[in-house]
mmCIF file of C-alpha atoms and ligand atoms in Angstrom:
data_model
loop_
_atom_site.group_PDB
_atom_site.id
_atom_site.type_symbol
_atom_site.label_atom_id
_atom_site.label_comp_id
_atom_site.label_asym_id
_atom_site.label_seq_id
_atom_site.Cartn_x
_atom_site.Cartn_y
_atom_site.Cartn_z
ATOM 1 C CA UNK Y 11 135.842 183.058 44.799
ATOM 2 C CA UNK Y 12 136.106 179.718 46.570
ATOM 3 C CA UNK Y 13 139.499 178.009 46.801
ATOM 4 C CA UNK Y 14 139.982 175.082 44.435
ATOM 5 C CA UNK Y 15 139.775 172.472 47.174
ATOM 6 C CA UNK Y 16 136.580 173.988 48.649
ATOM 7 C CA UNK Y 17 133.218 172.765 47.356
ATOM 8 C CA UNK Y 18 129.859 174.239 48.261
ATOM 9 C CA UNK Y 19 126.604 172.328 47.994
ATOM 10 C CA UNK Y 20 123.215 172.626 49.658
ATOM 11 C CA UNK Y 21 121.190 169.817 51.168
ATOM 12 C CA UNK Y 22 117.455 169.889 51.475
ATOM 13 C CA UNK Y 23 116.257 169.252 55.022
ATOM 14 C CA UNK Y 24 112.544 169.975 54.661
ATOM 15 C CA UNK Y 25 109.809 171.931 52.944
ATOM 16 C CA UNK Y 26 107.647 174.835 54.088
ATOM 17 C CA UNK Y 27 103.852 174.673 53.772
ATOM 18 C CA UNK Y 28 104.055 176.951 50.719
ATOM 19 C CA UNK Y 29 106.416 174.544 49.037
ATOM 20 C CA UNK Y 30 109.769 176.304 49.407
ATOM 21 C CA UNK Y 31 112.665 174.004 50.163
ATOM 22 C CA UNK Y 32 114.487 174.383 53.467
ATOM 23 C CA UNK Y 33 118.164 174.012 52.664
ATOM 24 C CA UNK Y 34 121.431 174.038 54.573
ATOM 25 C CA UNK Y 35 124.777 175.096 53.014
ATOM 26 C CA UNK Y 36 127.586 172.534 53.141
ATOM 27 C CA UNK Y 37 131.241 173.536 52.665
ATOM 28 C CA UNK Y 38 133.582 170.655 52.013
ATOM 29 C CA UNK Y 39 137.372 170.860 51.831
ATOM 30 C CA UNK Y 40 138.846 167.902 49.990
ATOM 31 C CA UNK Y 41 142.627 167.420 49.816
ATOM 32 C CA UNK Y 42 144.314 165.634 46.910
ATOM 33 C CA UNK Y 43 145.552 162.910 49.211
ATOM 34 C CA UNK Y 44 143.686 161.765 52.306
ATOM 35 C CA UNK Y 45 145.672 160.444 55.267
ATOM 36 C CA UNK Y 46 144.050 162.083 58.313
ATOM 37 C CA UNK Y 47 140.748 161.665 60.179
ATOM 38 C CA UNK Y 48 137.699 163.294 58.602
ATOM 39 C CA UNK Y 49 136.042 166.223 60.347
ATOM 40 C CA UNK Y 50 132.445 167.413 60.549
ATOM 41 C CA UNK Y 51 131.521 170.724 62.208
ATOM 42 C CA UNK Y 52 127.985 172.126 62.379
ATOM 43 C CA UNK Y 53 126.560 175.308 63.908
ATOM 44 C CA UNK Y 54 123.282 176.977 64.805
ATOM 45 C CA UNK Y 55 120.994 173.959 65.348
ATOM 46 C CA UNK Y 56 119.384 176.153 68.017
ATOM 47 C CA UNK Y 57 118.071 179.230 66.209
ATOM 48 C CA UNK Y 58 119.402 181.974 68.508
ATOM 49 C CA UNK Y 59 122.845 180.369 68.949
ATOM 50 C CA UNK Y 60 124.535 182.102 66.042
ATOM 51 C CA UNK Y 61 128.164 182.479 67.163
ATOM 52 C CA UNK Y 62 129.165 179.074 65.740
ATOM 53 C CA UNK Y 63 128.615 180.513 62.239
ATOM 54 C CA UNK Y 64 131.304 183.123 62.953
ATOM 55 C CA UNK Y 65 133.622 180.360 64.191
ATOM 56 C CA UNK Y 66 133.045 178.403 60.965
ATOM 57 C CA UNK Y 67 133.821 181.601 59.019
ATOM 58 C CA UNK Y 68 137.130 181.953 60.878
ATOM 59 C CA UNK Y 69 137.885 178.236 60.421
ATOM 60 C CA UNK Y 70 137.252 178.431 56.671
ATOM 61 C CA UNK Y 71 139.632 181.399 56.376
ATOM 62 C CA UNK Y 72 142.377 179.319 58.037
ATOM 63 C CA UNK Y 73 141.598 175.918 56.527
ATOM 64 C CA UNK Y 74 141.607 177.308 52.991
ATOM 65 C CA UNK Y 75 145.252 178.295 53.597
ATOM 66 C CA UNK Y 76 146.279 174.989 55.222
ATOM 67 C CA UNK Y 77 147.825 171.900 53.714
ATOM 68 C CA UNK Y 78 145.052 169.460 54.557
ATOM 69 C CA UNK Y 79 145.346 165.711 55.091
ATOM 70 C CA UNK Y 80 141.643 165.203 55.770
ATOM 71 C CA UNK Y 81 138.203 165.868 54.378
ATOM 72 C CA UNK Y 82 136.645 168.678 56.418
ATOM 73 C CA UNK Y 83 132.900 169.345 56.215
ATOM 74 C CA UNK Y 84 131.531 172.590 57.641
ATOM 75 C CA UNK Y 85 127.822 173.160 58.066
ATOM 76 C CA UNK Y 86 126.753 176.628 59.274
ATOM 77 C CA UNK Y 87 123.081 177.663 59.571
ATOM 78 C CA UNK Y 88 122.150 174.034 60.250
ATOM 79 C CA UNK Y 89 118.524 174.672 61.194
ATOM 80 C CA UNK Y 90 116.768 177.081 58.767
ATOM 81 C CA UNK Y 91 113.390 176.637 60.464
ATOM 82 C CA UNK Y 92 114.811 177.469 63.915
ATOM 83 C CA UNK Y 93 116.965 180.382 62.736
ATOM 84 C CA UNK Y 94 114.016 182.062 61.005
ATOM 85 C CA UNK Y 95 111.656 181.629 63.945
ATOM 86 C CA UNK Y 96 111.519 185.217 65.194
ATOM 87 C CA UNK Y 97 109.199 186.714 67.773
ATOM 88 C CA UNK Y 98 109.544 190.466 68.080
ATOM 89 C CA UNK Y 99 113.245 191.243 68.378
ATOM 90 C CA UNK Y 100 114.201 187.759 69.506
ATOM 91 C CA UNK Y 101 114.967 184.480 67.832
ATOM 92 C CA UNK Y 102 113.185 181.523 69.409
ATOM 93 C CA UNK Y 103 114.352 178.395 67.620
ATOM 94 C CA UNK Y 104 115.261 176.176 70.562
ATOM 95 C CA UNK Y 105 112.164 173.999 70.224
ATOM 96 C CA UNK Y 106 110.310 172.732 67.182
ATOM 97 C CA UNK Y 107 107.272 175.092 67.226
ATOM 98 C CA UNK Y 108 104.915 172.284 66.165
ATOM 99 C CA UNK Y 109 105.886 169.584 68.667
ATOM 100 C CA UNK Y 110 107.684 171.580 71.366
ATOM 101 C CA UNK Y 111 110.618 169.161 71.207
ATOM 102 C CA UNK Y 112 114.150 170.551 71.615
ATOM 103 C CA UNK Y 113 115.837 170.491 68.176
ATOM 104 C CA UNK Y 114 118.926 168.945 69.799
ATOM 105 C CA UNK Y 115 117.010 165.940 71.171
ATOM 106 C CA UNK Y 116 115.804 164.534 67.859
ATOM 107 C CA UNK Y 117 118.837 162.511 66.768
ATOM 108 C CA UNK Y 118 118.456 158.812 66.162
ATOM 109 C CA UNK Y 119 119.327 156.421 68.968
ATOM 110 C CA UNK Y 120 120.887 153.287 67.529
ATOM 111 C CA UNK Y 121 118.966 150.606 69.338
ATOM 112 C CA UNK Y 122 120.420 147.505 67.712
ATOM 113 C CA UNK Y 123 122.234 145.023 69.941
ATOM 114 C CA UNK Y 124 125.881 146.031 69.577
ATOM 115 C CA UNK Y 125 127.121 142.883 71.334
ATOM 116 C CA UNK Y 126 125.317 140.649 68.836
ATOM 117 C CA UNK Y 127 126.644 142.790 65.976
ATOM 118 C CA UNK Y 128 130.199 142.603 67.357
ATOM 119 C CA UNK Y 129 130.133 138.823 67.742
ATOM 120 C CA UNK Y 130 129.045 138.516 64.126
ATOM 121 C CA UNK Y 131 131.903 140.754 62.902
ATOM 122 C CA UNK Y 132 134.677 140.154 65.436
ATOM 123 C CA UNK Y 133 136.866 138.250 62.942
ATOM 124 C CA UNK Y 134 137.358 141.475 60.934
ATOM 125 C CA UNK Y 135 140.460 143.685 61.254
ATOM 126 C CA UNK Y 136 139.970 146.948 63.180
ATOM 127 C CA UNK Y 137 139.744 148.987 59.963
ATOM 128 C CA UNK Y 138 137.132 146.737 58.372
ATOM 129 C CA UNK Y 139 135.183 146.441 61.607
ATOM 130 C CA UNK Y 140 135.069 150.235 61.911
ATOM 131 C CA UNK Y 141 134.007 150.682 58.270
ATOM 132 C CA UNK Y 142 131.220 148.109 58.616
ATOM 133 C CA UNK Y 143 130.002 149.598 61.880
ATOM 134 C CA UNK Y 144 129.897 153.029 60.240
ATOM 135 C CA UNK Y 145 127.832 151.574 57.366
ATOM 136 C CA UNK Y 146 125.424 150.097 59.894
ATOM 137 C CA UNK Y 147 124.943 153.497 61.604
ATOM 138 C CA UNK Y 148 124.408 155.170 58.233
ATOM 139 C CA UNK Y 149 121.888 152.586 57.073
ATOM 140 C CA UNK Y 150 119.919 153.052 60.323
ATOM 141 C CA UNK Y 151 119.686 156.784 59.488
ATOM 142 C CA UNK Y 152 118.563 156.076 55.929
ATOM 143 C CA UNK Y 153 115.947 153.679 57.273
ATOM 144 C CA UNK Y 154 114.534 156.393 59.527
ATOM 145 C CA UNK Y 155 114.398 158.894 56.652
ATOM 146 C CA UNK Y 156 112.735 156.384 54.346
ATOM 147 C CA UNK Y 157 110.269 155.033 56.889
ATOM 148 C CA UNK Y 158 107.022 154.366 54.947
ATOM 149 C CA UNK Y 159 105.104 155.961 57.836
ATOM 150 C CA UNK Y 160 107.122 159.176 57.485
ATOM 151 C CA UNK Y 161 109.070 161.021 60.134
ATOM 152 C CA UNK Y 162 108.644 164.362 61.947
ATOM 153 C CA UNK Y 163 110.137 167.667 60.756
ATOM 154 C CA UNK Y 164 112.624 167.717 63.651
ATOM 155 C CA UNK Y 165 113.682 164.099 63.207
ATOM 156 C CA UNK Y 166 114.128 164.605 59.468
ATOM 157 C CA UNK Y 167 116.441 167.584 59.999
ATOM 158 C CA UNK Y 168 118.380 165.817 62.773
ATOM 159 C CA UNK Y 169 118.814 162.624 60.784
ATOM 160 C CA UNK Y 170 120.033 164.468 57.672
ATOM 161 C CA UNK Y 171 122.698 166.132 59.871
ATOM 162 C CA UNK Y 172 123.436 162.871 61.675
ATOM 163 C CA UNK Y 173 124.046 161.095 58.359
ATOM 164 C CA UNK Y 174 126.784 163.609 57.540
ATOM 165 C CA UNK Y 175 128.213 163.423 61.060
ATOM 166 C CA UNK Y 176 128.478 159.628 61.002
ATOM 167 C CA UNK Y 177 130.812 159.876 58.018
ATOM 168 C CA UNK Y 178 133.408 161.728 60.117
ATOM 169 C CA UNK Y 179 135.910 160.710 62.804
ATOM 170 C CA UNK Y 180 135.812 164.084 64.576
ATOM 171 C CA UNK Y 181 132.497 165.860 65.133
ATOM 172 C CA UNK Y 182 131.937 169.292 66.664
ATOM 173 C CA UNK Y 183 128.464 170.694 67.326
ATOM 174 C CA UNK Y 184 128.676 174.454 67.944
ATOM 175 C CA UNK Y 185 126.109 175.899 70.337
ATOM 176 C CA UNK Y 186 125.874 178.700 72.888
ATOM 177 C CA UNK Y 187 124.122 179.015 76.213
ATOM 178 C CA UNK Y 188 121.392 181.648 76.840
ATOM 179 C CA UNK Y 189 123.649 184.039 78.857
ATOM 180 C CA UNK Y 190 126.701 181.925 79.291
ATOM 181 C CA UNK Y 191 130.441 181.551 79.665
ATOM 182 C CA UNK Y 192 132.214 179.145 77.334
ATOM 183 C CA UNK Y 193 132.022 175.478 78.177
ATOM 184 C CA UNK Y 194 132.564 172.155 76.484
ATOM 185 C CA UNK Y 195 130.647 168.882 76.669
ATOM 186 C CA UNK Y 196 133.284 166.177 76.476
ATOM 187 C CA UNK Y 197 132.870 162.388 76.786
ATOM 188 C CA UNK Y 198 134.902 160.901 79.602
ATOM 189 C CA UNK Y 199 137.158 158.827 77.307
ATOM 190 C CA UNK Y 200 138.203 162.008 75.469
ATOM 191 C CA UNK Y 201 138.973 164.249 78.453
ATOM 192 C CA UNK Y 202 142.596 164.936 77.523
ATOM 193 C CA UNK Y 203 141.333 166.525 74.264
ATOM 194 C CA UNK Y 204 139.630 169.276 76.293
ATOM 195 C CA UNK Y 205 143.107 170.763 76.770
ATOM 196 C CA UNK Y 206 143.275 171.869 73.133
ATOM 197 C CA UNK Y 207 140.161 174.031 72.909
ATOM 198 C CA UNK Y 208 140.116 177.685 74.046
ATOM 199 C CA UNK Y 209 137.452 176.821 76.603
ATOM 200 C CA UNK Y 210 137.929 177.143 80.367
ATOM 201 C CA UNK Y 211 135.153 174.800 81.615
ATOM 202 C CA UNK Y 212 134.434 171.221 80.595
ATOM 203 C CA UNK Y 213 131.496 168.996 81.473
ATOM 204 C CA UNK Y 214 132.597 165.392 81.552
ATOM 205 C CA UNK Y 215 129.775 163.237 80.240
ATOM 206 C CA UNK Y 216 129.089 159.507 80.605
ATOM 207 C CA UNK Y 217 127.916 157.123 77.881
ATOM 208 C CA UNK Y 218 124.193 157.939 78.064
ATOM 209 C CA UNK Y 219 122.087 158.867 75.071
ATOM 210 C CA UNK Y 220 119.597 161.710 75.589
ATOM 211 C CA UNK Y 221 119.035 162.656 71.951
ATOM 212 C CA UNK Y 222 121.844 165.202 71.372
ATOM 213 C CA UNK Y 223 124.158 165.261 68.348
ATOM 214 C CA UNK Y 224 127.408 164.621 70.244
ATOM 215 C CA UNK Y 225 125.861 161.613 71.998
ATOM 216 C CA UNK Y 226 124.454 160.288 68.726
ATOM 217 C CA UNK Y 227 128.005 160.457 67.366
ATOM 218 C CA UNK Y 228 130.016 158.846 70.179
ATOM 219 C CA UNK Y 229 127.605 156.592 72.141
ATOM 220 C CA UNK Y 230 127.535 153.657 69.677
ATOM 221 C CA UNK Y 231 131.326 153.773 69.174
ATOM 222 C CA UNK Y 232 131.970 153.936 72.905
ATOM 223 C CA UNK Y 233 129.654 150.950 73.394
ATOM 224 C CA UNK Y 234 131.411 149.047 70.603
ATOM 225 C CA UNK Y 235 134.747 149.696 72.275
ATOM 226 C CA UNK Y 236 133.380 148.475 75.632
ATOM 227 C CA UNK Y 237 131.908 145.328 74.057
ATOM 228 C CA UNK Y 238 135.207 144.550 72.289
ATOM 229 C CA UNK Y 239 136.992 144.972 75.636
ATOM 230 C CA UNK Y 240 134.599 142.474 77.279
ATOM 231 C CA UNK Y 241 135.755 139.965 74.685
ATOM 232 C CA UNK Y 242 139.411 140.748 75.273
ATOM 233 C CA UNK Y 243 140.048 143.076 72.316
ATOM 234 C CA UNK Y 244 141.447 146.554 72.647
ATOM 235 C CA UNK Y 245 139.571 148.768 70.182
ATOM 236 C CA UNK Y 246 139.826 152.487 70.807
ATOM 237 C CA UNK Y 247 136.698 154.603 70.476
ATOM 238 C CA UNK Y 248 136.876 155.474 66.776
ATOM 239 C CA UNK Y 249 134.981 158.764 66.927
ATOM 240 C CA UNK Y 250 135.526 161.896 69.024
ATOM 241 C CA UNK Y 251 132.550 164.218 69.370
ATOM 242 C CA UNK Y 252 132.103 167.401 71.390
ATOM 243 C CA UNK Y 253 129.478 170.071 71.921
ATOM 244 C CA UNK Y 254 131.006 173.520 72.299
ATOM 245 C CA UNK Y 255 128.988 176.209 74.085
ATOM 246 C CA UNK Y 256 130.459 179.442 72.743
ATOM 247 C CA UNK Y 257 129.178 181.975 75.293
ATOM 248 C CA UNK Y 258 125.768 183.686 74.843
ATOM 249 C CA UNK Y 259 123.038 183.452 72.236
ATOM 250 C CA UNK Y 260 122.020 186.345 69.918
ATOM 251 C CA UNK Y 261 125.659 187.400 69.652
ATOM 252 C CA UNK Y 262 128.231 187.526 66.854
ATOM 253 C CA UNK Y 263 131.774 188.439 67.894
ATOM 254 C CA UNK Y 264 134.278 187.808 65.108
ATOM 255 C CA UNK Y 265 137.358 188.422 67.226
ATOM 256 C CA UNK Y 266 136.190 185.979 69.865
ATOM 257 C CA UNK Y 267 135.252 183.536 67.084
ATOM 258 C CA UNK Y 268 138.900 183.636 65.998
ATOM 259 C CA UNK Y 269 139.945 182.588 69.519
ATOM 260 C CA UNK Y 270 137.647 179.560 69.333
ATOM 261 C CA UNK Y 271 138.666 178.760 65.758
ATOM 262 C CA UNK Y 272 142.311 178.797 66.965
ATOM 263 C CA UNK Y 273 141.430 176.286 69.706
ATOM 264 C CA UNK Y 274 139.726 174.022 67.187
ATOM 265 C CA UNK Y 275 142.731 174.372 64.849
ATOM 266 C CA UNK Y 276 145.031 173.335 67.727
ATOM 267 C CA UNK Y 277 142.975 170.173 68.238
ATOM 268 C CA UNK Y 278 142.814 169.424 64.502
ATOM 269 C CA UNK Y 279 146.564 169.964 64.236
ATOM 270 C CA UNK Y 280 147.109 167.479 67.090
ATOM 271 C CA UNK Y 281 144.933 165.007 65.141
ATOM 272 C CA UNK Y 282 147.009 165.581 61.959
ATOM 273 C CA UNK Y 283 144.107 167.011 59.986
ATOM 274 C CA UNK Y 284 146.602 169.450 58.443
ATOM 275 C CA UNK Y 285 150.378 169.850 58.420
ATOM 276 C CA UNK Y 286 151.168 173.010 60.414
ATOM 277 C CA UNK Y 287 151.777 172.627 64.103
ATOM 278 C CA UNK Y 288 149.302 174.706 66.115
ATOM 279 C CA UNK Y 289 149.586 175.008 69.877
ATOM 280 C CA UNK Y 290 146.606 175.350 72.224
ATOM 281 C CA UNK Y 291 146.146 178.509 74.273
ATOM 282 C CA UNK Y 292 148.025 178.406 77.573
ATOM 283 C CA UNK Y 293 145.186 178.845 80.067
ATOM 284 C CA UNK Y 294 143.778 177.077 83.129
ATOM 285 C CA UNK Y 295 141.025 174.561 82.340
ATOM 286 C CA UNK Y 296 138.532 173.091 84.774
ATOM 287 C CA UNK Y 297 136.185 170.122 84.677
ATOM 288 C CA UNK Y 298 133.028 168.916 86.403
ATOM 289 C CA UNK Y 299 131.215 165.591 86.126
ATOM 290 C CA UNK Y 300 127.787 165.935 84.524
ATOM 291 C CA UNK Y 301 126.136 164.606 87.713
ATOM 292 C CA UNK Y 302 127.639 167.587 89.571
ATOM 293 C CA UNK Y 303 126.292 170.133 87.073
ATOM 294 C CA UNK Y 304 123.344 171.574 88.998
ATOM 295 C CA UNK Y 305 120.296 173.575 88.014
ATOM 296 C CA UNK Y 306 118.941 176.225 90.351
ATOM 297 C CA UNK Y 307 115.202 176.824 89.945
ATOM 298 C CA UNK Y 308 113.533 180.049 91.082
ATOM 299 C CA UNK Y 309 111.852 179.323 94.446
ATOM 300 C CA UNK Y 310 109.524 182.266 93.787
ATOM 301 C CA UNK Y 311 108.517 184.391 90.829
ATOM 302 C CA UNK Y 312 109.742 187.953 90.415
ATOM 303 C CA UNK Y 313 112.116 190.325 88.679
ATOM 304 C CA UNK Y 314 115.640 188.955 88.801
ATOM 305 C CA UNK Y 315 118.984 190.673 88.948
ATOM 306 C CA UNK Y 316 121.657 188.127 88.029
ATOM 307 C CA UNK Y 317 124.452 188.956 90.468
ATOM 308 C CA UNK Y 318 126.845 186.031 90.123
ATOM 309 C CA UNK Y 319 129.412 186.492 87.392
ATOM 310 C CA UNK Y 320 129.608 183.644 84.888
ATOM 311 C CA UNK Y 321 132.774 181.549 84.952
ATOM 312 C CA UNK Y 322 133.880 182.943 88.364
ATOM 313 C CA UNK Y 323 133.856 180.729 91.490
ATOM 314 C CA UNK Y 324 131.100 181.698 93.936
ATOM 315 C CA UNK Y 325 131.184 180.818 97.639
ATOM 316 C CA UNK Y 326 128.007 179.607 99.321
ATOM 317 C CA UNK Y 327 127.553 182.785 101.386
ATOM 318 C CA UNK Y 328 127.565 185.072 98.304
ATOM 319 C CA UNK Y 329 124.264 185.952 96.613
ATOM 320 C CA UNK Y 330 123.466 184.381 93.259
ATOM 321 C CA UNK Y 331 120.518 186.640 92.388
ATOM 322 C CA UNK Y 332 118.264 189.237 93.895
ATOM 323 C CA UNK Y 333 114.523 188.846 93.466
ATOM 324 C CA UNK Y 334 112.409 191.999 93.337
ATOM 325 C CA UNK Y 335 108.701 191.732 94.189
ATOM 326 C CA UNK Y 336 106.987 195.056 93.525
ATOM 327 C CA UNK Y 337 103.641 193.445 94.426
ATOM 328 C CA UNK Y 338 105.043 193.018 97.991
ATOM 329 C CA UNK Y 339 106.574 196.457 98.564
ATOM 330 C CA UNK Y 340 106.688 197.309 102.262
ATOM 331 C CA UNK Y 341 106.898 193.646 103.369
ATOM 332 C CA UNK Y 342 109.982 191.544 104.077
ATOM 333 C CA UNK Y 343 109.495 189.926 100.662
ATOM 334 C CA UNK Y 344 110.022 193.119 98.658
ATOM 335 C CA UNK Y 345 113.653 192.238 97.910
ATOM 336 C CA UNK Y 346 115.262 188.876 98.581
ATOM 337 C CA UNK Y 347 118.817 187.700 98.002
ATOM 338 C CA UNK Y 348 119.171 184.051 97.070
ATOM 339 C CA UNK Y 349 122.306 181.957 97.432
ATOM 340 C CA UNK Y 350 123.231 178.323 96.768
ATOM 341 C CA UNK Y 351 123.810 175.650 99.416
ATOM 342 C CA UNK Y 352 127.336 174.988 98.158
ATOM 343 C CA UNK Y 353 130.394 176.568 96.532
ATOM 344 C CA UNK Y 354 130.038 176.578 92.743
ATOM 345 C CA UNK Y 355 131.042 178.067 89.419
ATOM 346 C CA UNK Y 356 128.013 179.651 87.684
ATOM 347 C CA UNK Y 357 128.157 178.687 83.990
ATOM 348 C CA UNK Y 358 124.969 180.094 82.505
ATOM 349 C CA UNK Y 359 121.741 181.838 83.440
ATOM 350 C CA UNK Y 360 118.255 182.397 82.069
ATOM 351 C CA UNK Y 361 118.072 185.142 79.440
ATOM 352 C CA UNK Y 362 115.087 187.077 80.807
ATOM 353 C CA UNK Y 363 114.818 189.142 84.007
ATOM 354 C CA UNK Y 364 111.117 188.353 84.552
ATOM 355 C CA UNK Y 365 110.703 184.811 85.832
ATOM 356 C CA UNK Y 366 107.922 182.466 86.891
ATOM 357 C CA UNK Y 367 108.286 180.316 89.972
ATOM 358 C CA UNK Y 368 110.344 177.255 88.993
ATOM 359 C CA UNK Y 369 112.272 178.883 86.146
ATOM 360 C CA UNK Y 370 115.731 177.396 85.653
ATOM 361 C CA UNK Y 371 117.683 180.478 86.760
ATOM 362 C CA UNK Y 372 121.275 179.270 86.744
ATOM 363 C CA UNK Y 373 123.280 176.191 85.877
ATOM 364 C CA UNK Y 374 126.381 175.840 88.006
ATOM 365 C CA UNK Y 375 129.304 173.462 88.259
ATOM 366 C CA UNK Y 376 130.058 171.971 91.670
ATOM 367 C CA UNK Y 377 133.004 169.778 92.744
ATOM 368 C CA UNK Y 378 135.119 171.431 90.062
ATOM 369 C CA UNK Y 379 138.601 170.027 89.414
ATOM 370 C CA UNK Y 380 141.533 171.240 87.351
ATOM 371 C CA UNK Y 381 142.223 169.470 84.051
ATOM 372 C CA UNK Y 382 145.920 168.892 83.380
HETATM 373 ZN ZN1 ZN B 15 122.126 174.872 71.864
#
């Protein structure tokens, strides 16, 4: 049975050709009195990236027992179309099968002139300004959903999720890599928050919108804060949003999910979402600027052995992968070892061992620094 303060609803995010509704479950914890920032956490927008559901399970178990000060909305299984898109033993679900567009690049970019908007509303107090700006973001989402020309399947799903996200002050989008170690996408203004999560590597991202949920959440608020600053007003960025990459896809690990739920609880405790004091895990944490996060593409096709361990520093002389070419046996191309031009920390690699020329084999951090 659900706890008294926990409500479950479903929202409809689309319809299948045969008419069945595509729905997403929403769990909402509502305290009697609200004094803390509201929280929105979603998981599994990419079909194979299931571990976030286990983290939400572990969060629910803890949040149900907590004395909450905030409304907390938890949305597992956020992309029914993607999650159900199986091929053989594998889940595809990274790209909309109709358009080929990445499901996490479909969020609405708010293209209105924020400077003009600010000048019109600058006489308001911070609280009113923030509430009105939030309304503006929400009405842009509604406009996209109600466009008389319609909107695509992917944009409809994304905008329904975005609408819920915009109502929160803290937004977490739970993903995984293909084969990956844990890492966090964190906007530059929020870097000190990276120290709360149980995640060793953080990508520090600038204020650029490329269609992802976290960017859709923080970009307009960051811009608003910058515009206010230009006009001599100190307005902190009202929303904090992160993408958490919780290791590899096609994997559920409940014990590990507890570790990540504990990290999230430490951050939420710091933000006064609930009363108990929760400390972050004592562990080293490292960062890398997004511009120094490099992709390594296969220079040739072949069968790959991924040699570099994820999350472990790799010097430039050490091999990253070996490339087996059984069509070239007996030549000097039968087995090649490939390394990178610089020292790095490999963060994730391609999931398959058979690769075409040009496949994105690894993503690695370079110029890594310690976060304190
Ligand atoms: Zn993802």
